[in-house]
Amino acid sequence: MIVIAIIALIVAIALPSFQRTREDAEDRAMEAEMSSIYKAMVEYAAVNEGRLPTSYEELRPFIEVPNFEEKYEINPNPLEQ
């Protein structure tokens, strides 16, 4: 019975730490993806005389985020809603 109590105590201590670590990793991944999107926009502007993209379709060739379309809901032209 004491062994079970000790295991429960260890789990109770470790679980919040594990969840926090997982959330931090997800945050870092999202920040990296946002950085990639920013870099894609800067590259697009450099190629297109400083003009920023008006739709995702224009930006698509510059984005280097794996599975981007699968991870996020994409509205190809947000100005036409």
MMTF fields as JSON, N, C-alpha, C and O atoms, coordinates in Angstrom:
{
  "mmtfVersion": "1.0.0",
  "mmtfProducer": "UNKNOWN",
  "numBonds": 323,
  "numAtoms": 324,
  "numGroups": 81,
  "numChains": 1,
  "numModels": 1,
  "chainsPerModel": [1],
  "groupsPerChain": [81],
  "chainIdList": ["A"],
  "bondAtomList": [4, 2, 8, 6, 12, 10, 16, 14, 20, 18, 24, 22, 28, 26, 32, 30, 36, 34, 40, 38, 44, 42, 48, 46, 52, 50, 56, 54, 60, 58, 64, 62, 68, 66, 72, 70, 76, 74, 80, 78, 84, 82, 88, 86, 92, 90, 96, 94, 100, 98, 104, 102, 108, 106, 112, 110, 116, 114, 120, 118, 124, 122, 128, 126, 132, 130, 136, 134, 140, 138, 144, 142, 148, 146, 152, 150, 156, 154, 160, 158, 164, 162, 168, 166, 172, 170, 176, 174, 180, 178, 184, 182, 188, 186, 192, 190, 196, 194, 200, 198, 204, 202, 208, 206, 212, 210, 216, 214, 220, 218, 224, 222, 228, 226, 232, 230, 236, 234, 240, 238, 244, 242, 248, 246, 252, 250, 256, 254, 260, 258, 264, 262, 268, 266, 272, 270, 276, 274, 280, 278, 284, 282, 288, 286, 292, 290, 296, 294, 300, 298, 304, 302, 308, 306, 312, 310, 316, 314, 320, 318],
  "bondOrderList": [1, 1, 1, 1, 1, 1, 1, 1, 1, 1, 1, 1, 1, 1, 1, 1, 1, 1, 1, 1, 1, 1, 1, 1, 1, 1, 1, 1, 1, 1, 1, 1, 1, 1, 1, 1, 1, 1, 1, 1, 1, 1, 1, 1, 1, 1, 1, 1, 1, 1, 1, 1, 1, 1, 1, 1, 1, 1, 1, 1, 1, 1, 1, 1, 1, 1, 1, 1, 1, 1, 1, 1, 1, 1, 1, 1, 1, 1, 1, 1],
  "groupList": [{"groupName": "MET", "atomNameList": ["N", "CA", "C", "O"], "elementList": ["N", "C", "C", "O"], "formalChargeList": [0, 0, 0, 0], "bondAtomList": [1, 0, 2, 1, 3, 2], "bondOrderList": [1, 1, 2], "singleLetterCode": "M", "chemCompType": "L-PEPTIDE LINKING"}, {"groupName": "ILE", "atomNameList": ["N", "CA", "C", "O"], "elementList": ["N", "C", "C", "O"], "formalChargeList": [0, 0, 0, 0], "bondAtomList": [1, 0, 2, 1, 3, 2], "bondOrderList": [1, 1, 2], "singleLetterCode": "I", "chemCompType": "L-PEPTIDE LINKING"}, {"groupName": "VAL", "atomNameList": ["N", "CA", "C", "O"], "elementList": ["N", "C", "C", "O"], "formalChargeList": [0, 0, 0, 0], "bondAtomList": [1, 0, 2, 1, 3, 2], "bondOrderList": [1, 1, 2], "singleLetterCode": "V", "chemCompType": "L-PEPTIDE LINKING"}, {"groupName": "ALA", "atomNameList": ["N", "CA", "C", "O"], "elementList": ["N", "C", "C", "O"], "formalChargeList": [0, 0, 0, 0], "bondAtomList": [1, 0, 2, 1, 3, 2], "bondOrderList": [1, 1, 2], "singleLetterCode": "A", "chemCompType": "L-PEPTIDE LINKING"}, {"groupName": "LEU", "atomNameList": ["N", "CA", "C", "O"], "elementList": ["N", "C", "C", "O"], "formalChargeList": [0, 0, 0, 0], "bondAtomList": [1, 0, 2, 1, 3, 2], "bondOrderList": [1, 1, 2], "singleLetterCode": "L", "chemCompType": "L-PEPTIDE LINKING"}, {"groupName": "PRO", "atomNameList": ["N", "CA", "C", "O"], "elementList": ["N", "C", "C", "O"], "formalChargeList": [0, 0, 0, 0], "bondAtomList": [1, 0, 2, 1, 3, 2], "bondOrderList": [1, 1, 2], "singleLetterCode": "P", "chemCompType": "L-PEPTIDE LINKING"}, {"groupName": "SER", "atomNameList": ["N", "CA", "C", "O"], "elementList": ["N", "C", "C", "O"], "formalChargeList": [0, 0, 0, 0], "bondAtomList": [1, 0, 2, 1, 3, 2], "bondOrderList": [1, 1, 2], "singleLetterCode": "S", "chemCompType": "L-PEPTIDE LINKING"}, {"groupName": "PHE", "atomNameList": ["N", "CA", "C", "O"], "elementList": ["N", "C", "C", "O"], "formalChargeList": [0, 0, 0, 0], "bondAtomList": [1, 0, 2, 1, 3, 2], "bondOrderList": [1, 1, 2], "singleLetterCode": "F", "chemCompType": "L-PEPTIDE LINKING"}, {"groupName": "GLN", "atomNameList": ["N", "CA", "C", "O"], "elementList": ["N", "C", "C", "O"], "formalChargeList": [0, 0, 0, 0], "bondAtomList": [1, 0, 2, 1, 3, 2], "bondOrderList": [1, 1, 2], "singleLetterCode": "Q", "chemCompType": "L-PEPTIDE LINKING"}, {"groupName": "ARG", "atomNameList": ["N", "CA", "C", "O"], "elementList": ["N", "C", "C", "O"], "formalChargeList": [0, 0, 0, 0], "bondAtomList": [1, 0, 2, 1, 3, 2], "bondOrderList": [1, 1, 2], "singleLetterCode": "R", "chemCompType": "L-PEPTIDE LINKING"}, {"groupName": "THR", "atomNameList": ["N", "CA", "C", "O"], "elementList": ["N", "C", "C", "O"], "formalChargeList": [0, 0, 0, 0], "bondAtomList": [1, 0, 2, 1, 3, 2], "bondOrderList": [1, 1, 2], "singleLetterCode": "T", "chemCompType": "L-PEPTIDE LINKING"}, {"groupName": "GLU", "atomNameList": ["N", "CA", "C", "O"], "elementList": ["N", "C", "C", "O"], "formalChargeList": [0, 0, 0, 0], "bondAtomList": [1, 0, 2, 1, 3, 2], "bondOrderList": [1, 1, 2], "singleLetterCode": "E", "chemCompType": "L-PEPTIDE LINKING"}, {"groupName": "ASP", "atomNameList": ["N", "CA", "C", "O"], "elementList": ["N", "C", "C", "O"], "formalChargeList": [0, 0, 0, 0], "bondAtomList": [1, 0, 2, 1, 3, 2], "bondOrderList": [1, 1, 2], "singleLetterCode": "D", "chemCompType": "L-PEPTIDE LINKING"}, {"groupName": "TYR", "atomNameList": ["N", "CA", "C", "O"], "elementList": ["N", "C", "C", "O"], "formalChargeList": [0, 0, 0, 0], "bondAtomList": [1, 0, 2, 1, 3, 2], "bondOrderList": [1, 1, 2], "singleLetterCode": "Y", "chemCompType": "L-PEPTIDE LINKING"}, {"groupName": "LYS", "atomNameList": ["N", "CA", "C", "O"], "elementList": ["N", "C", "C", "O"], "formalChargeList": [0, 0, 0, 0], "bondAtomList": [1, 0, 2, 1, 3, 2], "bondOrderList": [1, 1, 2], "singleLetterCode": "K", "chemCompType": "L-PEPTIDE LINKING"}, {"groupName": "ASN", "atomNameList": ["N", "CA", "C", "O"], "elementList": ["N", "C", "C", "O"], "formalChargeList": [0, 0, 0, 0], "bondAtomList": [1, 0, 2, 1, 3, 2], "bondOrderList": [1, 1, 2], "singleLetterCode": "N", "chemCompType": "L-PEPTIDE LINKING"}, {"groupName": "GLY", "atomNameList": ["N", "CA", "C", "O"], "elementList": ["N", "C", "C", "O"], "formalChargeList": [0, 0, 0, 0], "bondAtomList": [1, 0, 2, 1, 3, 2], "bondOrderList": [1, 1, 2], "singleLetterCode": "G", "chemCompType": "PEPTIDE LINKING"}],
  "groupTypeList": [0, 1, 2, 1, 3, 1, 1, 3, 4, 1, 2, 3, 1, 3, 4, 5, 6, 7, 8, 9, 10, 9, 11, 12, 3, 11, 12, 9, 3, 0, 11, 3, 11, 0, 6, 6, 1, 13, 14, 3, 0, 2, 11, 13, 3, 3, 2, 15, 11, 16, 9, 4, 5, 10, 6, 13, 11, 11, 4, 9, 5, 7, 1, 11, 2, 5, 15, 7, 11, 11, 14, 13, 11, 1, 15, 5, 15, 5, 4, 11, 8],
  "groupIdList": [1, 2, 3, 4, 5, 6, 7, 8, 9, 10, 11, 12, 13, 14, 15, 16, 17, 18, 19, 20, 21, 22, 23, 24, 25, 26, 27, 28, 29, 30, 31, 32, 33, 34, 35, 36, 37, 38, 39, 40, 41, 42, 43, 44, 45, 46, 47, 48, 49, 50, 51, 52, 53, 54, 55, 56, 57, 58, 59, 60, 61, 62, 63, 64, 65, 66, 67, 68, 69, 70, 71, 72, 73, 74, 75, 76, 77, 78, 79, 80, 81],
  "secStructList": [7, 2, 2, 2, 2, 2, 2, 2, 2, 2, 2, 2, 2, 2, 2, 2, 2, 2, 2, 2, 2, 2, 2, 2, 2, 2, 2, 2, 2, 2, 2, 2, 2, 2, 2, 2, 2, 2, 2, 2, 2, 2, 2, 2, 2, 2, 2, 6, 6, 6, 7, 7, 7, 1, 1, 2, 2, 2, 2, 4, 4, 4, 7, 7, 7, 6, 6, 2, 2, 2, 2, 1, 7, 7, 7, 1, 7, 6, 6, 7, 7],
  "xCoordList": [0.816, 0.0, 0.868, 0.544, 1.951, 2.865, 3.521, 3.739, 3.834, 4.449, 3.498, 3.927, 2.235, 1.243, 1.142, 1.028, 1.182, 1.119, 2.34, 2.219, 3.507, 4.735, 4.666, 5.024, 4.211, 4.082, 3.082, 3.326, 1.964, 0.964, 1.544, 1.255, 2.349, 2.983, 3.957, 3.978, 4.748, 5.703, 4.963, 5.359, 3.893, 3.098, 2.484, 2.474, 1.977, 1.363, 2.374, 2.019, 3.614, 4.661, 5.134, 5.372, 5.272, 5.845, 4.864, 5.283, 3.592, 2.616, 2.523, 2.564, 2.403, 2.355, 3.624, 3.562, 4.757, 6.014, 6.029, 6.468, 5.559, 5.496, 4.56, 4.891, 3.399, 2.442, 3.015, 2.832, 3.695, 4.303, 5.386, 5.5, 6.176, 7.214, 6.598, 7.103, 5.513, 4.835, 4.257, 4.373, 3.647, 3.102, 4.212, 4.042, 5.343, 6.478, 6.983, 7.317, 7.041, 7.486, 6.511, 6.932, 5.223, 4.218, 4.345, 4.219, 4.594, 4.775, 5.993, 5.932, 7.095, 8.307, 8.072, 8.552, 7.34, 7.04, 6.188, 6.427, 5.199, 4.348, 5.16, 4.973, 6.055, 6.902, 7.795, 8.011, 8.313, 9.151, 8.339, 8.829, 7.104, 6.25, 5.898, 5.884, 5.616, 5.318, 6.537, 6.399, 7.711, 8.937, 9.116, 9.531, 8.803, 8.899, 7.924, 8.259, 6.729, 5.737, 6.21, 6.075, 6.762, 7.295, 8.409, 8.436, 9.321, 10.418, 9.888, 10.424, 8.832, 8.223, 7.641, 7.757, 7.017, 6.446, 7.543, 7.392, 8.641, 9.761, 10.359, 10.665, 10.524, 11.068, 10.121, 10.564, 8.823, 7.834, 7.945, 7.955, 8.027, 8.125, 9.402, 9.392, 10.489, 11.75, 11.643, 12.221, 10.911, 10.763, 9.721, 9.774, 8.781, 7.651, 7.657, 6.617, 8.806, 8.972, 8.378, 7.782, 8.54, 8.089, 6.617, 6.135, 5.899, 4.463, 4.273, 4.932, 3.373, 3.063, 1.976, 1.182, 1.934, 0.913, -0.488, -0.678, -1.451, -2.839, -3.635, -4.791, -3.022, -3.706, -2.675, -1.481, -3.167, -2.292, -1.71, -0.564, -2.495, -2.035, -0.759, 0.114, -0.64, 0.57, 1.762, 2.899, 1.5, 2.571, 2.999, 4.116, 2.127, 2.363, 3.759, 4.393, 4.269, 5.594, 6.744, 7.818, 6.526, 7.589, 7.561, 8.525, 6.47, 6.331, 7.043, 6.847, 7.874, 8.637, 8.228, 9.054, 6.97, 6.465, 5.874, 4.933, 6.407, 5.87, 4.397, 3.999, 3.607, 2.18, 1.395, 0.462, 1.758, 1.119, -0.382, -1.166, -0.785, -2.214, -2.989, -4.168, -2.35, -3.026, -3.171, -4.121, -2.241, -2.255, -3.212, -3.778, -3.395, -4.171, -5.296, -5.168, -6.394, -7.494, -7.113, -6.891, -7.038, -6.581, -7.772, -8.561, -7.888, -8.842, -8.016, -7.269, -8.124, -7.236, -7.264, -6.254, -8.39, -8.456, -9.316, -10.527, -8.715, -9.481, -10.219, -11.128, -9.844, -10.51, -11.879, -12.69, -12.139, -13.416, -14.235, -14.347, -14.799, -15.613, -17.068, -17.889],
  "yCoordList": [-1.184, 0.0, 1.261, 2.243, 1.231, 2.375, 2.582, 3.716, 1.477, 1.571, 2.288, 3.139, 1.953, 2.592, 4.083, 4.906, 4.431, 5.837, 6.604, 7.746, 5.983, 6.627, 6.829, 7.895, 5.818, 5.931, 7.031, 7.823, 7.081, 8.126, 9.509, 10.452, 9.638, 10.914, 11.326, 12.486, 10.394, 10.68, 11.113, 12.074, 10.402, 10.758, 12.144, 12.938, 12.437, 13.741, 14.875, 15.981, 14.606, 15.621, 15.746, 16.854, 14.622, 14.618, 15.06, 15.666, 14.777, 15.053, 16.535, 16.842, 17.455, 18.876, 19.324, 20.117, 18.821, 19.163, 18.648, 19.354, 17.44, 16.858, 17.667, 17.947, 18.044, 18.826, 20.193, 20.667, 20.819, 22.125, 22.006, 22.872, 20.939, 20.72, 20.531, 21.065, 19.776, 19.545, 20.853, 21.122, 21.653, 22.938, 23.866, 24.571, 23.867, 24.688, 24.251, 25.094, 22.954, 22.435, 22.839, 23.212, 22.768, 23.19, 24.681, 25.105, 25.475, 26.918, 27.207, 28.056, 26.51, 26.714, 26.315, 26.989, 25.228, 24.8, 25.851, 26.158, 26.4, 27.427, 28.687, 29.304, 29.07, 30.236, 30.018, 30.943, 28.81, 28.503, 28.593, 29.098, 28.107, 28.186, 29.635, 30.026, 30.426, 31.841, 32.56, 33.431, 32.204, 32.786, 32.412, 33.242, 31.167, 30.728, 31.496, 31.863, 31.736, 32.495, 33.937, 34.506, 34.52, 35.881, 35.941, 36.847, 34.975, 34.947, 34.773, 35.357, 33.967, 33.786, 35.105, 35.426, 35.868, 37.155, 38.147, 38.899, 38.146, 39.035, 38.643, 39.509, 37.353, 36.882, 37.235, 37.666, 37.051, 37.405, 38.89, 39.267, 39.731, 41.177, 41.539, 42.442, 40.848, 41.125, 40.805, 41.503, 39.761, 39.342, 40.195, 40.322, 40.776, 41.494, 42.993, 43.565, 43.614, 45.06, 45.627, 46.704, 44.904, 45.375, 45.144, 45.489, 44.569, 44.316, 43.061, 42.048, 43.124, 41.955, 41.122, 41.651, 39.836, 38.982, 39.351, 39.734, 39.23, 39.512, 38.233, 38.275, 37.107, 35.828, 34.756, 34.914, 33.673, 32.548, 31.95, 31.501, 31.942, 31.352, 32.03, 31.366, 33.317, 34.027, 33.651, 33.615, 33.378, 33.103, 31.641, 31.326, 30.745, 29.3, 28.861, 28.08, 29.321, 28.839, 29.217, 28.619, 30.195, 30.682, 30.053, 30.18, 29.381, 28.805, 27.466, 26.605, 27.3, 26.064, 25.319, 24.646, 25.431, 24.731, 23.408, 23.407, 22.271, 20.974, 20.818, 21.177, 20.287, 20.003, 21.235, 21.129, 22.379, 23.627, 23.599, 23.96, 23.168, 23.165, 22.17, 22.386, 21.092, 20.091, 20.557, 20.171, 21.376, 21.814, 22.973, 23.098, 23.817, 25.037, 25.114, 24.642, 25.716, 25.958, 27.171, 28.259, 26.978, 28.031, 28.645, 27.941, 29.951, 30.696, 31.291, 32.241, 30.76, 31.188, 32.688, 33.258, 33.328, 34.766, 35.403, 35.533, 35.796, 36.294, 37.606, 37.968, 38.315, 39.577, 39.364, 40.289, 38.161, 37.846, 36.93, 35.736, 37.458, 36.635, 36.951, 36.35],
  "zCoordList": [0.0, 0.0, 0.0, -0.669, 0.737, 0.787, -0.572, -1.0, -1.246, -2.575, -3.536, -4.314, -3.484, -4.35, -4.025, -4.934, -2.767, -2.36, -2.86, -3.303, -2.789, -3.268, -4.776, -5.277, -5.498, -6.955, -7.311, -8.222, -6.597, -6.849, -6.587, -7.324, -5.555, -5.24, -6.344, -6.753, -6.816, -7.895, -9.158, -9.818, -9.486, -10.669, -10.495, -11.435, -9.316, -9.058, -9.193, -9.6, -8.859, -8.979, -10.425, -10.906, -11.116, -12.458, -13.542, -14.527, -13.389, -14.439, -14.813, -16.004, -13.88, -14.279, -15.001, -15.94, -14.568, -15.221, -16.654, -17.562, -16.861, -18.202, -19.092, -20.244, -18.572, -19.354, -19.713, -20.834, -18.783, -19.031, -20.106, -20.974, -20.048, -21.046, -22.422, -23.41, -22.49, -23.767, -24.322, -25.518, -23.474, -23.912, -24.401, -25.396, -23.704, -24.128, -25.497, -26.33, -25.737, -27.033, -28.138, -29.233, -27.858, -28.84, -29.129, -30.278, -28.094, -28.281, -29.15, -30.039, -28.902, -29.709, -31.159, -32.07, -31.383, -32.752, -33.463, -34.631, -32.764, -33.358, -33.664, -34.712, -32.76, -32.998, -34.216, -34.998, -34.381, -35.54, -36.828, -37.838, -36.795, -37.98, -38.303, -39.47, -37.278, -37.511, -38.082, -38.941, -37.616, -38.144, -39.611, -40.42, -39.955, -41.349, -42.236, -43.362, -41.731, -42.499, -42.683, -43.766, -41.628, -41.729, -42.777, -43.611, -42.729, -43.703, -45.117, -46.058, -45.273, -46.595, -47.095, -48.277, -46.203, -46.605, -46.993, -47.955, -46.246, -46.573, -47.92, -48.739, -48.15, -49.426, -50.574, -51.638, -50.355, -51.373, -51.707, -52.879, -50.677, -50.898, -51.653, -52.49, -51.367, -52.054, -53.545, -54.378, -53.869, -55.267, -55.993, -57.217, -55.258, -55.863, -55.552, -55.227, -55.649, -55.519, -54.227, -54.237, -53.12, -51.818, -51.532, -50.453, -52.477, -52.292, -51.455, -51.69, -50.478, -49.652, -50.319, -51.097, -50.026, -50.649, -50.159, -49.005, -51.054, -50.688, -50.481, -50.06, -50.776, -50.562, -50.245, -50.502, -49.686, -49.377, -50.649, -50.659, -51.723, -52.984, -53.475, -54.033, -53.279, -53.691, -52.815, -53.284, -51.564, -50.606, -50.604, -50.194, -51.055, -50.964, -51.423, -50.713, -52.571, -53.005, -52.065, -52.129, -51.206, -50.333, -48.939, -48.184, -48.595, -47.253, -47.194, -48.052, -46.169, -46.005, -44.741, -44.124, -44.354, -43.177, -43.645, -44.438, -43.17, -43.595, -43.206, -42.098, -44.115, -43.886, -43.457, -42.661, -43.965, -43.542, -43.787, -42.91, -44.989, -45.319, -44.469, -44.19, -44.056, -43.238, -41.785, -41.103, -41.316, -39.922, -39.68, -38.594, -40.683, -40.501, -41.524, -42.653, -41.102, -42.036, -42.877, -42.345, -44.175, -45.067, -45.795, -46.426, -45.698, -46.513, -47.64, -47.406, -48.871, -49.951, -50.219, -50.631, -49.996, -50.211, -49.121, -49.294, -48.015, -46.873, -47.15, -46.403, -48.205, -48.507, -49.144, -49.193, -49.629, -50.282, -49.388, -49.666, -48.34, -47.431, -47.55, -46.857]
}
